[in-house]
Each structure stands twice: as C-alpha cells, then as structure tokens.
Coordinates of C-alpha atoms in Angstrom, one line a residue:
X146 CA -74.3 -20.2 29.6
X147 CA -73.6 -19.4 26.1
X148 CA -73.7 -15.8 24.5
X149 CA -73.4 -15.1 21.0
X150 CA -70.4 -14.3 19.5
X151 CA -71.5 -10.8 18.4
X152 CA -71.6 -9.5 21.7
X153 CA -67.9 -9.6 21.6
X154 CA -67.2 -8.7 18.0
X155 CA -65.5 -5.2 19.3
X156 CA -63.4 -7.2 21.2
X157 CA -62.4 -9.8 18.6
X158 CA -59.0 -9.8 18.6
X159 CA -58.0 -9.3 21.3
X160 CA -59.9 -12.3 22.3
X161 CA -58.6 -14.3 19.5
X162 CA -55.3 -14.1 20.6
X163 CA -55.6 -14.8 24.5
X164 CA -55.8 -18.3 24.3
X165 CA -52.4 -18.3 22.7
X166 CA -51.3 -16.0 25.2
X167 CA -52.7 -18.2 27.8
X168 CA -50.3 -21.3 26.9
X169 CA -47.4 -18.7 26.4
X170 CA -48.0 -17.6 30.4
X171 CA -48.0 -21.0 31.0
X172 CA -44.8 -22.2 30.4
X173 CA -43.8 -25.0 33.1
X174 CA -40.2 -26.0 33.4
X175 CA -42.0 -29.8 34.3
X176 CA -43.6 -31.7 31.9
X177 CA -45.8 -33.1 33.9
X178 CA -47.2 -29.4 35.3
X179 CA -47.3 -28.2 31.6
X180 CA -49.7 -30.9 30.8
X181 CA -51.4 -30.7 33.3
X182 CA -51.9 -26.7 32.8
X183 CA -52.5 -27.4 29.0
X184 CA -54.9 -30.3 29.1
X185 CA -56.8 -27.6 31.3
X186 CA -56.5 -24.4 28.5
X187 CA -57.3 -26.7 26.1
X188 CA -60.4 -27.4 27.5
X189 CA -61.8 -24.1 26.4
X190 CA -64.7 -22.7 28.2
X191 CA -66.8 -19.7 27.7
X192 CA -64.2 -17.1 28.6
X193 CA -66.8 -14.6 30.0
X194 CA -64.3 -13.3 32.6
X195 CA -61.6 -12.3 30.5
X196 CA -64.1 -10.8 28.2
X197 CA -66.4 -8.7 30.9
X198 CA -62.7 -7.5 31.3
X199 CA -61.7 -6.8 28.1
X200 CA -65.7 -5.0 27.7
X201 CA -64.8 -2.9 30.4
X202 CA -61.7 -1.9 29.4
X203 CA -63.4 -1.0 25.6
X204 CA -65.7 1.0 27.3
X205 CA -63.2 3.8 29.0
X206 CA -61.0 3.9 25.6
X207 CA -61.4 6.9 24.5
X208 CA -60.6 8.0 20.6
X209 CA -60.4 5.0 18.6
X210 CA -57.4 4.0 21.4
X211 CA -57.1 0.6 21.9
X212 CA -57.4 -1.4 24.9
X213 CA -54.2 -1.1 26.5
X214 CA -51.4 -4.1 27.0
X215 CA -51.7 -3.8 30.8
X216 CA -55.8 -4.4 30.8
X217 CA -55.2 -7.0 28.2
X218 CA -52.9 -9.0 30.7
X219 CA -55.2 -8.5 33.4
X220 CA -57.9 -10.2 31.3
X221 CA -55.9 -12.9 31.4
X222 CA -54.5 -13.3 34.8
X223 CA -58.5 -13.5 35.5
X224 CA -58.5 -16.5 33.2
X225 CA -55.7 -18.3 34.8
X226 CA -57.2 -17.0 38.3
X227 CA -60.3 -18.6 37.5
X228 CA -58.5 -22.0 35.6
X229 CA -56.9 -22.3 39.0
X230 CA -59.7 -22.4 41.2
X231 CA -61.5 -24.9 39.1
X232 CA -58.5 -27.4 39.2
X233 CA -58.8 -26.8 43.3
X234 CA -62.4 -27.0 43.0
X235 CA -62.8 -30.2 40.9
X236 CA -60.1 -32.1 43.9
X237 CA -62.5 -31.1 46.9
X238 CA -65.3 -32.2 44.9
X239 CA -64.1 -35.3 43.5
X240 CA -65.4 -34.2 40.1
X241 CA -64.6 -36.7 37.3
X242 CA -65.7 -34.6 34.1
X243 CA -65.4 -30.9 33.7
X244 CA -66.7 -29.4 30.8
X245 CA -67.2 -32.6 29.3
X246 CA -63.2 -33.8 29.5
X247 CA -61.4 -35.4 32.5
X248 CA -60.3 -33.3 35.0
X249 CA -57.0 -32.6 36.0
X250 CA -56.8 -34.9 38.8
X251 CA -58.8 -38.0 37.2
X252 CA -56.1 -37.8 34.3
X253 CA -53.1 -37.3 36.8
X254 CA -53.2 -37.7 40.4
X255 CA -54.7 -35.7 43.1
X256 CA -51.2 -34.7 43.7
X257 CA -50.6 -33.2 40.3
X258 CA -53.6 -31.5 40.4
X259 CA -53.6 -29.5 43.7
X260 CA -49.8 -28.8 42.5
X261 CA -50.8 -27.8 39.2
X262 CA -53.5 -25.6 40.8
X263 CA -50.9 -23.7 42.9
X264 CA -49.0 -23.2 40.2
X265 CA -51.3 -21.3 38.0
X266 CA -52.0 -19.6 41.2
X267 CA -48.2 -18.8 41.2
X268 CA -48.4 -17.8 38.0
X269 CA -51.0 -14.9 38.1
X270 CA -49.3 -13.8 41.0
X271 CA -45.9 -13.4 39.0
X272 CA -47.8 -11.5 36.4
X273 CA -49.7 -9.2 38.5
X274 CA -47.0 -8.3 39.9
X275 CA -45.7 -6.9 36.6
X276 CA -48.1 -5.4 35.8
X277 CA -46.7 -2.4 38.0
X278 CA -49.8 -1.2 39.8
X279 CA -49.5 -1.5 43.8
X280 CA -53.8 -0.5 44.0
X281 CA -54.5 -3.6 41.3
X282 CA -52.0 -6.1 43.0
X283 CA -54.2 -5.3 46.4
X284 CA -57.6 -5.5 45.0
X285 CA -56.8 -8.5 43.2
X286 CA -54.8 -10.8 45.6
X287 CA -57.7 -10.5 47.9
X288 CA -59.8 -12.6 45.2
X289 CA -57.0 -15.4 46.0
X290 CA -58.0 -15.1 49.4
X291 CA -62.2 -15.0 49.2
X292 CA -61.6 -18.4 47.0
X293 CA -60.0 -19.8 50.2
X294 CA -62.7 -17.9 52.3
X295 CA -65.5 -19.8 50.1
X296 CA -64.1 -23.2 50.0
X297 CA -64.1 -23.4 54.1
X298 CA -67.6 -22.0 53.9
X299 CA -68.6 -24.4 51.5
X300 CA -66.6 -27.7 52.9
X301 CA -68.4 -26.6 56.5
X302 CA -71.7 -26.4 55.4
X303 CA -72.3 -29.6 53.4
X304 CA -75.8 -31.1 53.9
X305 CA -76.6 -28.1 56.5
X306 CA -80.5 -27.2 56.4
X307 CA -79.2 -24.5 58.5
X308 CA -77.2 -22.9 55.8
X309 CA -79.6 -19.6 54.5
X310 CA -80.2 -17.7 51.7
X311 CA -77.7 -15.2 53.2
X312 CA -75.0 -17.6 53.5
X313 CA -75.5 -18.5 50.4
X314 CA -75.3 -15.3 48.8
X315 CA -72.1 -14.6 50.9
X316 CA -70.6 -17.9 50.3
X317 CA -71.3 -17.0 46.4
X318 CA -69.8 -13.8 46.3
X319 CA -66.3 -15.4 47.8
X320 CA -66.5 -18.4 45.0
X321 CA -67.5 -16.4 41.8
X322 CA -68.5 -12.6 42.0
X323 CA -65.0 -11.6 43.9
X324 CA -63.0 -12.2 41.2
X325 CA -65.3 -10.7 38.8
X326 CA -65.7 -7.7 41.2
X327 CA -62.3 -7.1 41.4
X328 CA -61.4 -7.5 37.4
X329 CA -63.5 -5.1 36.8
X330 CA -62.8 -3.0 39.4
X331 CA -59.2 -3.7 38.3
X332 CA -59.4 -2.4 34.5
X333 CA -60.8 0.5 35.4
X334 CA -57.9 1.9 37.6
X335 CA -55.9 0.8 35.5
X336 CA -57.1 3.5 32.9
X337 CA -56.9 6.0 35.6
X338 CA -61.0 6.7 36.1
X339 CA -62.4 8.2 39.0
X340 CA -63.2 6.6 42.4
X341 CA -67.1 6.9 41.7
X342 CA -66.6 5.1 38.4
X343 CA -64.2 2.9 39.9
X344 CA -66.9 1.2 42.7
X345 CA -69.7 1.3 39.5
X346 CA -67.6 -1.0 37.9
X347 CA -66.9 -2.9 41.1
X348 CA -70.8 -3.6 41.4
X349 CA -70.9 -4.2 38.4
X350 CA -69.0 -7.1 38.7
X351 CA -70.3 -7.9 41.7
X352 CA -73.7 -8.5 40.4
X353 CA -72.8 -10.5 37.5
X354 CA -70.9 -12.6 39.5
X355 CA -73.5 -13.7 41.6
X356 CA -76.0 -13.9 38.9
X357 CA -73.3 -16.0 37.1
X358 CA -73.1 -18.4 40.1
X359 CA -77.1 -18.4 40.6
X360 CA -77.3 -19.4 36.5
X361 CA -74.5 -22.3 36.9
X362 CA -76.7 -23.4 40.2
X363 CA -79.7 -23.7 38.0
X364 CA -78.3 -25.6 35.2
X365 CA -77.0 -28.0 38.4
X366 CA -80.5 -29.0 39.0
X367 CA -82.2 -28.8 35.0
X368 CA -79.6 -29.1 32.9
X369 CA -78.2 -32.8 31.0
X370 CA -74.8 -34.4 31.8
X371 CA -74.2 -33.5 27.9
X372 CA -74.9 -29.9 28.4
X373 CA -72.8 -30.0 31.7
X374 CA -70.0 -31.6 30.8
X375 CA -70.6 -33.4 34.5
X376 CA -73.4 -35.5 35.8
X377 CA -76.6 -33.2 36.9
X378 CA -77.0 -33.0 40.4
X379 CA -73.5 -33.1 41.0
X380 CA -73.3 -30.1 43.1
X381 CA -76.6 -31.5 44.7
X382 CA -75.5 -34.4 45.5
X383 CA -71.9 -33.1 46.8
X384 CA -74.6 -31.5 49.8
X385 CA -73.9 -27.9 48.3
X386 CA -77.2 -26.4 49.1
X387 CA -78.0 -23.8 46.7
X388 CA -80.4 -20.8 45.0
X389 CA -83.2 -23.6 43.6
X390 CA -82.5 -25.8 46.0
X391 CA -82.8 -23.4 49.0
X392 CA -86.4 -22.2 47.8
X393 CA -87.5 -25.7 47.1
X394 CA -87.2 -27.0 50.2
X395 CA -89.8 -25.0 52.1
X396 CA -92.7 -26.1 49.7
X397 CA -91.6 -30.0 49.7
X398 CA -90.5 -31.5 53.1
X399 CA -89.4 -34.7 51.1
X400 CA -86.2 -32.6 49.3
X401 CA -84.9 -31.9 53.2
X402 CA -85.2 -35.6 54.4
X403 CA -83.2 -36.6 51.7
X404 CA -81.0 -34.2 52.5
X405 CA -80.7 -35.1 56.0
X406 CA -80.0 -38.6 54.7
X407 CA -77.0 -37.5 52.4
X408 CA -79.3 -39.3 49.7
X409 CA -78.5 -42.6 50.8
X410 CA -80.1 -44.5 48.5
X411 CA -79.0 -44.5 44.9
X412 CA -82.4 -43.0 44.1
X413 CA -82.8 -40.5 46.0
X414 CA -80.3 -37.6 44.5
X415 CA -83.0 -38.3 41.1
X416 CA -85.8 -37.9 43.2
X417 CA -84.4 -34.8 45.0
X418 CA -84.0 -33.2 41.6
X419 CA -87.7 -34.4 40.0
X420 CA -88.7 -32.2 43.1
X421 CA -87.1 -29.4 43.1
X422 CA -88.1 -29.0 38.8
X423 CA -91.6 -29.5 39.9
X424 CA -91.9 -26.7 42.3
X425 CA -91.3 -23.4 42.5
X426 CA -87.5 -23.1 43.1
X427 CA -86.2 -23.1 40.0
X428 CA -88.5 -20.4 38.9
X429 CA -87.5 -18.6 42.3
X430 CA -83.7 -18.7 41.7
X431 CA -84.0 -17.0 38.1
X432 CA -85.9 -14.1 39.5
X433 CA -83.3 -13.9 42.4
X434 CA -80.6 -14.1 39.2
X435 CA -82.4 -11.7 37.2
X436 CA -82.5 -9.2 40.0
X437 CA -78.8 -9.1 40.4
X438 CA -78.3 -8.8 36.0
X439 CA -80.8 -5.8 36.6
X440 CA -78.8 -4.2 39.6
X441 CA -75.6 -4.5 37.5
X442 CA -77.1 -2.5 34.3
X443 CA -78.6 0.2 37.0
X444 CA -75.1 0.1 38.6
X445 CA -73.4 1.6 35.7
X446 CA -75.9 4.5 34.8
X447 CA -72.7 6.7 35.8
X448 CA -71.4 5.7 32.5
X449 CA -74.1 6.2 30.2
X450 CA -72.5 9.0 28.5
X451 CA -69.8 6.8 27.1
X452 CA -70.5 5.7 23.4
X453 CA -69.8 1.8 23.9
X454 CA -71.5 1.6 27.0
X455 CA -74.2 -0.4 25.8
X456 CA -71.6 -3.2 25.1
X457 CA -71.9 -4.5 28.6
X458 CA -75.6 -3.5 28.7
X459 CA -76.0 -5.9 25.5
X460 CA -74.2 -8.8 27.5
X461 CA -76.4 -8.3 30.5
X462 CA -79.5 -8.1 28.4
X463 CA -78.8 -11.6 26.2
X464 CA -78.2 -13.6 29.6
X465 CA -81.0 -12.1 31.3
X466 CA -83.6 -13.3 28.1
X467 CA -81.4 -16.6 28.1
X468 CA -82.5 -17.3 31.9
X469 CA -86.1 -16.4 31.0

C-alpha cells in the first residue's frame, strides 16, 4: 500500500530522522542479534504506523508546538513493535522473502530469528517503560499480548472452512488493528486529551487497522511476487483463510475442495487464486475495507475543530481511492 509522500510532509522530519533512531534503539551487545535487527531496519517498509502516530500526535499540538519527544519515541516503539512481530511471523510461516529481501530466519537460522524477535520485543518494552506513563505502558503491553492471542488463532484455524467472517475480523484485530489501536490511543494520553477524545482516537485506529489487514489480504490474492516482495498466494496457500477468500468460497464450491485438500497438487494454489479473481470476492473484501476507512474518518468527527485534522482524513481518503 503506497501513499504519497505529501500526505506526510507536516511530519517530515520527524520521519526523516526515525530510521536513524531506529538503529540507535537497536543497539545489540551480539553481533549476530545486531544484524539480524539491522538486516531487518534496513529493509525499509512503508512506515505507516509510526507515521498514523506521529499524524495523531500533529493533530492535538496546539500553537505551532511541536510534536513532543515522548510521542516521537512512541512512534517508534510501534515500529520496532511491529518489526518484531514480522520476524515471529515470517518463522511460523516459513516465509522466504519479505518485502522482497530474505527474511531473518532464511539468512540466519530459525534460532536467530525467534531470538532476534524477542529481542526487539525486549527492546520496546525497555523503552516504554521510559517513557514514564503507567496508562501507556498498560494500553500498550496488551498489543504484545493480542499478537500472541492472534498467532494461536491463526496456527488453530489453518485450512478450517469453519473459520467465519467474524473470526476473521477478530483474529485481524489481534494481528494488525491492536497495535494501531493502541498507538493511537497511546499519543493521545500522552498529550493529556480527554477520555472521549482518547477512545475517538482508539477507533480510529482500530478501523485502519483492520482495513490495513483487509488491503494486505487482497494484494495476497491479486497482487505480483514483485509487488509483494513474497510469492502471491502465500498467505493462501499457508491455509490462512481470509476477507476475498472467505466471500469467494460461497459462489465457487471448487475454491473449498481445494481447500480441503491443502492444495495438494502443485496446481491447485494457482487455480484457487484464478477463482477467487474471477468472482466476486475480491470486489467484496474492498467494500468490507472501505467500510472500516469510512468508520475511522466518522470516528473522529469529535475533532473536527482542530486545524490539522484533515491530515489523517487526507491519509484515509488516498487509501480508500487507492483500493477502488
């Protein structure tokens, strides 16, 4: 999901100098850890957390202040938050690729990775912690613990023509709109807003989360290897049921035999996909997405009043014309 680099112009420099700041946070005593924490920073990525963040956190300044050194860390403790659970994620998966570059395991070991995860883990929790704010620490080390929550969801449910539209909603939310959720929700207290603004936030985050997870979910079953960075179908073929896939499979029988069969045959994870992008699914899964981007604009009417408001309107806007 790219988004033009105007939509975070306000935010510039602060952005600019996270990924520096990232390494800095970083710093392993190992070599081997340090690598392994680099080779994953240095991967890039789109950064949207850390900016929705550092957006939010824009929006409650108030004159001409800047965005203050606390809600600049949190930013990116969401980043390493986020690095982490991809390094975790990639191991259960047995990913080879992410975002086009080996992953962290497939370079190393296994070992090395699930260590390497825990340390980042370790990390944002060392930070967090100084960052002095009892309320934040809460709402945030309960993201550490949906991840968890979503991973045992997910590992459970593998090939399950059982699983629902509601579990997959839920499962979701645990994976990607939590921490979102709870960034959001985090910058806010720390500039000291009121509870009602507080929970806007919070949905706020909530929604973009899941629409975020329902976009990525998409590009799973559309979307090139190049684009990717990782094989389409992937997920797919992993047995993670998801949005396109779950309202595909009513309208074509074929897509749940194959299914059922753990596509057994080394063409059948292609022929899954050629039916889903036929049907109505994918089609299905960016209303479903575009629903959510709507409910997060709606959700933060309570701050219409504020000048730079429209900043996180802007980003919401561009990713809801992108999906269409």
């Amino acid at each position: 999901m790219v988004v033009p680099n105007s939509v975070f112009n306000p935010i510039k420099n602060d952005l600019s100098s996270l990924d520096q700041n990232l390494r800095n946070m970083i710093g392993a005593r190992h070599p081997v850890l340090y690598a392994a924490a680099e080779h994953l920073f240095t991967a890039g990525g789109k950064r949207l957390r850390p900016a929705i963040v550092l957006l939010c956190a824009k929006i409650l300044t108030t004159d001409n202040q800047s965005i203050s050194a606390e809600q600049r860390r949190l930013a990116e403790i969401t980043e390493i938050i986020h690095t982490a659970s991809l390094v975790h994620d990639d191991v259960l998966d047995e990913c080879s690729t992410r975002r086009g570059i080996e992953t962290v395991h497939n370079m190393f070991s296994t070992k090395v990775a699930i260590l390497a995860g825990d340390f980042l883990f370790a990390q944002s929790s060392w930070y967090l912690a100084n960052l002095e704010n009892v309320q934040v620490v809460k709402v945030i080390s309960k993201v550490i613990t949906d991840f968890a929550e979503g991973e045992v969801r997910q590992g459970f449910t593998r090939f399950d023509l059982k699983f629902s539209m509601e579990d997959y909603v839920s499962k979701s939310f645990y994976k990607t709109g939590s921490l979102i959720a709870a960034s959001c929700q985090g910058t806010v207290m720390l500039s000291s807003q009121s509870k009602d603004i507080t929970n806007a936030f919070y949905m706020y985050g909530r929604y973009m989360g899941l629409a975020f997870q329902i976009i990525d979910d998409i590009l799973d079953v559309v979307g090139s290897s190049s684009d990717l960075g990782k094989p389409s179908g992937s997920d797919l073929l992993q047995g993670n049921l998801t949005a396109p896939v779950l309202f595909a499979i009513p309208e074509e029988r074929i897509i749940a035999e194959l299914i059922e069969t753990e596509f057994s045959d080394s063409h059948d994870i292609n022929d899954a996909l050629r039916l889903i992008k036929q049907g109505c699914g994918v089609q299905q899964a960016k209303d479903l997405a575009s629903e959510y981007l709507q409910a997060a604009i709606n959700s933060i009417k309570i701050v219409d009043h504020l000048e730079d408001v429209y900043l996180l309107k802007k980003l919401t806007l561009l990713i809801l014309e992108r999906i269409n």
